[in-house]
Every structure is written in C-alpha cells, then in structure tokens.
Amino acid sequence: MYLTKEEERILDGELGNIKAKAMRILATLGDIFNADKLIPIQSTQISGISYKTIGDAGMNFLKDWSDASVVVESRMNPAGMDLENWKQMGVPKEFAKKQLRIVNALTSMGVKKSCTCAPYEAGLVPERGTHIAWSESSAVSFANSVLGAMTNREGGPSALSASLIGKTPNYGYHLVENRLGEIKFKVNFDLNDLDFSLLGYHIGKIAQNRIPVIEGIKKANREQLKSLGAGAAASGGVGMFMVKHITSEYSERDNIEVLNVHQSDLENIVNQFANCSSYDVIAFGCPHSSFKEIKQIIDNVKTTKEIWICTAREIKERALKELKLIPKNIKILADTCMVVAPVKEIGIDCIATNSTKCAHYSQNLSRIKTLLKSKEDLLNET
Ligand code: F3S
C-alpha cells in the first residue's frame, strides 16, 4: 500500500513509538487486503472494552498505548459494567477495578467515555458516504446499511490505530464497487417485531460474509432494521445488507444465488434458543436501546419480572430526566450490556430476550441458558 511521506515518517517514529505501531498495523492490514492507500475517516468506534472479553492481556496492551492521543472522534463499545452503578449490578470488585483501568487508559487517549454499541443513538451519526472505522458488528451493519456510511468491520486494535492516525486502509466497504448484493433472500410473508431479528439471524448463517439483499419486506422501521442487522452480524460476518425499496443502497451482482425464506426457518431459531422455562431477567437493548425504545417499553410494561434495558449513558440520563414513572422492576443499565457483563458471576442462569444476538452470545460466550420471545410477550409475562 502506498504511504505518503508524512505517513512514512509516522511509521519511522516521528510521532513516537505508539503512533508508529498504529501506523504499522494499518499498513499491514492495507497490504493484506490490497488497499491502494490510507483514507481519512470521520470517527471510530472501538470494540474490545469489556474486561470479560479482553482479560489482563488486553488491559495491559491498552495501558501501554495510553500515552498517545486520538485525532478523530472516537467512542468505546460497551464495557463489562455500568461504570457508575456496578455495585448495584452485583459486579465483583476485582472485575470492576480492572474494567476501570481499561476505560481510564482509553479516556486518557481522548476516547469518549460513551460506551455503546449504538453510537448513532447517542449523537454520533455519520453522514451518508463518509468513511468511518467502526468495529462493533451491529454498529458496522447499521452504519453501512441504514446510515449509508462506509466502514469495514474493524478489530479493536485496528479501530484504535485508526483513531490515533485518523485514517484507515481503503478496501472492502470503503469502495463503492464492493457495495453490491451477493446473495438474495425472498420473504413472502409479513414480519412481526421478533421476526426481523430471526430473519437477520437466518440470513447471516447462510450469507456469512457476503452482502445479502432482501426482497419482499413491505415496511421496516429503524429499530427493526437494527435488529435485522444485529442478527445477521451475530450468526455470520454480515457487515452490510440491503432491503429492496427500504435501504437507500440497493444493487446486486449479476446471477446471484436466490433463496426463499420460510416461516419454519424462523421458528427453528426460536426453538434453538429455547432451553429454559423460568428465567432470572428479561434483557432488552441488544443492540443498545434508543430513547424511543425505552419509552415504549416503560409505557407498555405489565410484567413485574426484573427487566434490564441496556443503553448508552447519554440515553439513560435523558430517560431518567424525562420518563418520570419508571417501574421498580426496570433497571436501565448504561455503558454495558447483558453479554459483555459478567452475568454468570452476578448469578444469572437464564436470560429471556427479544434479540437473537443476545441469545447467541449468552449461550456461546456467557454459557447461560436463553429464551427468545417477542417484546410484546415479554412485557406481558405473568
Ligand atoms: Fe451491543 Fe452487547 Fe448486543 S455490545 S449488540 S448489546 S451483545
């Protein structure tokens, strides 16, 4: 990959050892993926924040890098706990200590302490056609597919490197010619809310890292597209999808494979994730809830079972200010989520959710049981 004179000087250490390492990561990635050059980016979103997922090795890596400063707006993915209310969550003290070290290392680099997988709900909305370097899979999917921004699915270190340099290698979804549907799914039935998450999960398993195009969805709101993209990103490597007549980008390669989706495909996923009958908590907010989603839950809740709503701190603060009557069984958790928090240590054995992504990682990462139901059913549980 071509580097400008200035980029070569950074690689040679002109701006210090850490920026040289960051440039080395970007240059190596560019070489691997045949990028022609580095391009400027508007923002980054960095994954690998939770101590549960990165452990001591990740914590020490970030500590070593903490003297360098970011040069573009940079945000964190969810941490392993609500940074202010971790004691009420039941998070062990030792975990909390290490989690705070991770967040402090990033904050000292200039990364904003807005720990969310949905930064677009918390004021960071990239403009259509702009280049960004985001890493959380559902955020990448939403940015490419719904917002029309351009990002690859970065790893934590490459997103952090992009933060420090302000650039990313020009390949993959940064190139218009790569933003074309590669496999088509036809849906011939109406979808309810949960179906969007199920459909995404089904499609992701088959599409893997190809761009799926979907035909037959009559209407879909922002929240439903968010669920669809998160499901597809969890079961496959889908970083972008297109829905005919709904997403602004819709174009496909010639002669692509076409598959019909059946209602039974979606029912099979519900069964796959039904492995407990009684659960400890209902979890909403995977991906993180918007203010509108939180209000809708609070306005419609009938159940008295414990509910967690995961969201960005900015949204939690707005909810606490504007939504006066929050029932006692609802906990709004900021900075974290039900997947990257140490749920097992907190004593959770089974989680009920309306998100296939939450169910997928609860089983595969947290090793707890799951139950998948629609939001409406969960809000009316007796
Ligand atoms: Fe976000 Fe956690 Fe789900 S990071 S997408 S709420 S697994």
PDB file of N, CA, C and O and ligand atoms in Angstrom, residues 77-78 117 136 138 230 285-288 310 336-340 355 357-358 361, ligand 1:
ATOM      1  N   ASN A  77     -17.006   0.762  22.700  1.00  0.00           N
ATOM      2  CA  ASN A  77     -18.070  -0.230  22.755  1.00  0.00           C
ATOM      3  C   ASN A  77     -18.432  -0.437  24.241  1.00  0.00           C
ATOM      4  O   ASN A  77     -17.701   0.030  25.117  1.00  0.00           O
ATOM      5  N   PRO A  78     -19.517  -1.149  24.540  1.00  0.00           N
ATOM      6  CA  PRO A  78     -19.864  -1.358  25.947  1.00  0.00           C
ATOM      7  C   PRO A  78     -18.757  -2.016  26.773  1.00  0.00           C
ATOM      8  O   PRO A  78     -18.036  -2.893  26.302  1.00  0.00           O
ATOM      9  N   CYS A 117     -22.794   0.257  21.815  1.00  0.00           N
ATOM     10  CA  CYS A 117     -22.723  -0.394  20.505  1.00  0.00           C
ATOM     11  C   CYS A 117     -23.644   0.303  19.514  1.00  0.00           C
ATOM     12  O   CYS A 117     -23.733  -0.105  18.354  1.00  0.00           O
ATOM     13  N   GLU A 136     -17.767  -2.587  16.284  1.00  0.00           N
ATOM     14  CA  GLU A 136     -18.811  -3.488  16.804  1.00  0.00           C
ATOM     15  C   GLU A 136     -19.691  -3.936  15.637  1.00  0.00           C
ATOM     16  O   GLU A 136     -20.150  -3.105  14.847  1.00  0.00           O
ATOM     17  N   SER A 138     -22.784  -5.003  15.016  1.00  0.00           N
ATOM     18  CA  SER A 138     -24.121  -4.462  14.705  1.00  0.00           C
ATOM     19  C   SER A 138     -24.039  -2.981  14.332  1.00  0.00           C
ATOM     20  O   SER A 138     -24.829  -2.492  13.515  1.00  0.00           O
ATOM     21  N   ALA A 230     -28.243  -6.760  13.389  1.00  0.00           N
ATOM     22  CA  ALA A 230     -27.528  -7.357  14.533  1.00  0.00           C
ATOM     23  C   ALA A 230     -27.611  -8.876  14.468  1.00  0.00           C
ATOM     24  O   ALA A 230     -26.626  -9.574  14.728  1.00  0.00           O
ATOM     25  N   GLY A 285     -32.372  -4.310  24.695  1.00  0.00           N
ATOM     26  CA  GLY A 285     -31.278  -3.383  24.404  1.00  0.00           C
ATOM     27  C   GLY A 285     -30.065  -4.053  23.817  1.00  0.00           C
ATOM     28  O   GLY A 285     -28.928  -3.675  24.097  1.00  0.00           O
ATOM     29  N   CYS A 286     -30.282  -5.052  22.974  1.00  0.00           N
ATOM     30  CA  CYS A 286     -29.185  -5.639  22.212  1.00  0.00           C
ATOM     31  C   CYS A 286     -29.584  -5.578  20.745  1.00  0.00           C
ATOM     32  O   CYS A 286     -30.422  -6.367  20.327  1.00  0.00           O
ATOM     33  N   PRO A 287     -29.063  -4.649  19.951  1.00  0.00           N
ATOM     34  CA  PRO A 287     -28.160  -3.558  20.306  1.00  0.00           C
ATOM     35  C   PRO A 287     -28.822  -2.535  21.262  1.00  0.00           C
ATOM     36  O   PRO A 287     -30.034  -2.505  21.413  1.00  0.00           O
ATOM     37  N   HIS A 288     -27.978  -1.676  21.834  1.00  0.00           N
ATOM     38  CA  HIS A 288     -28.419  -0.688  22.814  1.00  0.00           C
ATOM     39  C   HIS A 288     -29.678   0.062  22.370  1.00  0.00           C
ATOM     40  O   HIS A 288     -29.790   0.475  21.224  1.00  0.00           O
ATOM     41  N   CYS A 310     -30.483  -2.146  28.325  1.00  0.00           N
ATOM     42  CA  CYS A 310     -29.110  -1.672  28.136  1.00  0.00           C
ATOM     43  C   CYS A 310     -29.091  -0.547  27.120  1.00  0.00           C
ATOM     44  O   CYS A 310     -29.768  -0.625  26.086  1.00  0.00           O
ATOM     45  N   THR A 336     -22.851  -0.705  29.400  1.00  0.00           N
ATOM     46  CA  THR A 336     -22.591  -2.145  29.369  1.00  0.00           C
ATOM     47  C   THR A 336     -23.710  -2.874  28.659  1.00  0.00           C
ATOM     48  O   THR A 336     -24.629  -2.260  28.117  1.00  0.00           O
ATOM     49  N   CYS A 337     -23.623  -4.192  28.632  1.00  0.00           N
ATOM     50  CA  CYS A 337     -24.746  -4.976  28.109  1.00  0.00           C
ATOM     51  C   CYS A 337     -24.762  -6.340  28.764  1.00  0.00           C
ATOM     52  O   CYS A 337     -23.818  -6.741  29.443  1.00  0.00           O
ATOM     53  N   MET A 338     -25.863  -7.040  28.526  1.00  0.00           N
ATOM     54  CA  MET A 338     -26.099  -8.347  29.150  1.00  0.00           C
ATOM     55  C   MET A 338     -25.148  -9.418  28.644  1.00  0.00           C
ATOM     56  O   MET A 338     -25.071 -10.504  29.203  1.00  0.00           O
ATOM     57  N   VAL A 339     -24.395  -9.120  27.587  1.00  0.00           N
ATOM     58  CA  VAL A 339     -23.460 -10.107  27.039  1.00  0.00           C
ATOM     59  C   VAL A 339     -22.040  -9.876  27.564  1.00  0.00           C
ATOM     60  O   VAL A 339     -21.352 -10.817  27.954  1.00  0.00           O
ATOM     61  N   VAL A 340     -21.608  -8.628  27.587  1.00  0.00           N
ATOM     62  CA  VAL A 340     -20.219  -8.375  27.996  1.00  0.00           C
ATOM     63  C   VAL A 340     -20.070  -8.175  29.513  1.00  0.00           C
ATOM     64  O   VAL A 340     -18.962  -8.082  30.019  1.00  0.00           O
ATOM     65  N   SER A 355     -33.762 -10.557  21.395  1.00  0.00           N
ATOM     66  CA  SER A 355     -32.656 -10.341  20.461  1.00  0.00           C
ATOM     67  C   SER A 355     -31.911 -11.655  20.181  1.00  0.00           C
ATOM     68  O   SER A 355     -31.403 -12.289  21.119  1.00  0.00           O
ATOM     69  N   LYS A 357     -29.112 -11.811  18.739  1.00  0.00           N
ATOM     70  CA  LYS A 357     -27.694 -11.586  19.020  1.00  0.00           C
ATOM     71  C   LYS A 357     -27.422 -11.826  20.508  1.00  0.00           C
ATOM     72  O   LYS A 357     -26.443 -12.470  20.881  1.00  0.00           O
ATOM     73  N   CYS A 358     -28.298 -11.306  21.355  1.00  0.00           N
ATOM     74  CA  CYS A 358     -28.148 -11.520  22.795  1.00  0.00           C
ATOM     75  C   CYS A 358     -28.212 -13.011  23.106  1.00  0.00           C
ATOM     76  O   CYS A 358     -27.384 -13.538  23.867  1.00  0.00           O
ATOM     77  N   TYR A 361     -24.907 -14.899  21.889  1.00  0.00           N
ATOM     78  CA  TYR A 361     -23.708 -14.717  22.708  1.00  0.00           C
ATOM     79  C   TYR A 361     -23.929 -15.128  24.173  1.00  0.00           C
ATOM     80  O   TYR A 361     -22.974 -15.488  24.861  1.00  0.00           O
TER      81      TYR A 361
HETATM   82 FE1  F3S B   1     -24.487  -4.379  21.865  1.00  0.00          FE
HETATM   83 FE2  F3S B   1     -23.867  -6.144  23.665  1.00  0.00          FE
HETATM   84 FE3  F3S B   1     -25.685  -6.700  21.879  1.00  0.00          FE
HETATM   85  S1  F3S B   1     -22.464  -4.882  22.582  1.00  0.00           S
HETATM   86  S2  F3S B   1     -25.101  -5.531  20.091  1.00  0.00           S
HETATM   87  S3  F3S B   1     -25.834  -5.115  23.434  1.00  0.00           S
HETATM   88  S4  F3S B   1     -24.086  -8.038  22.559  1.00  0.00           S
END
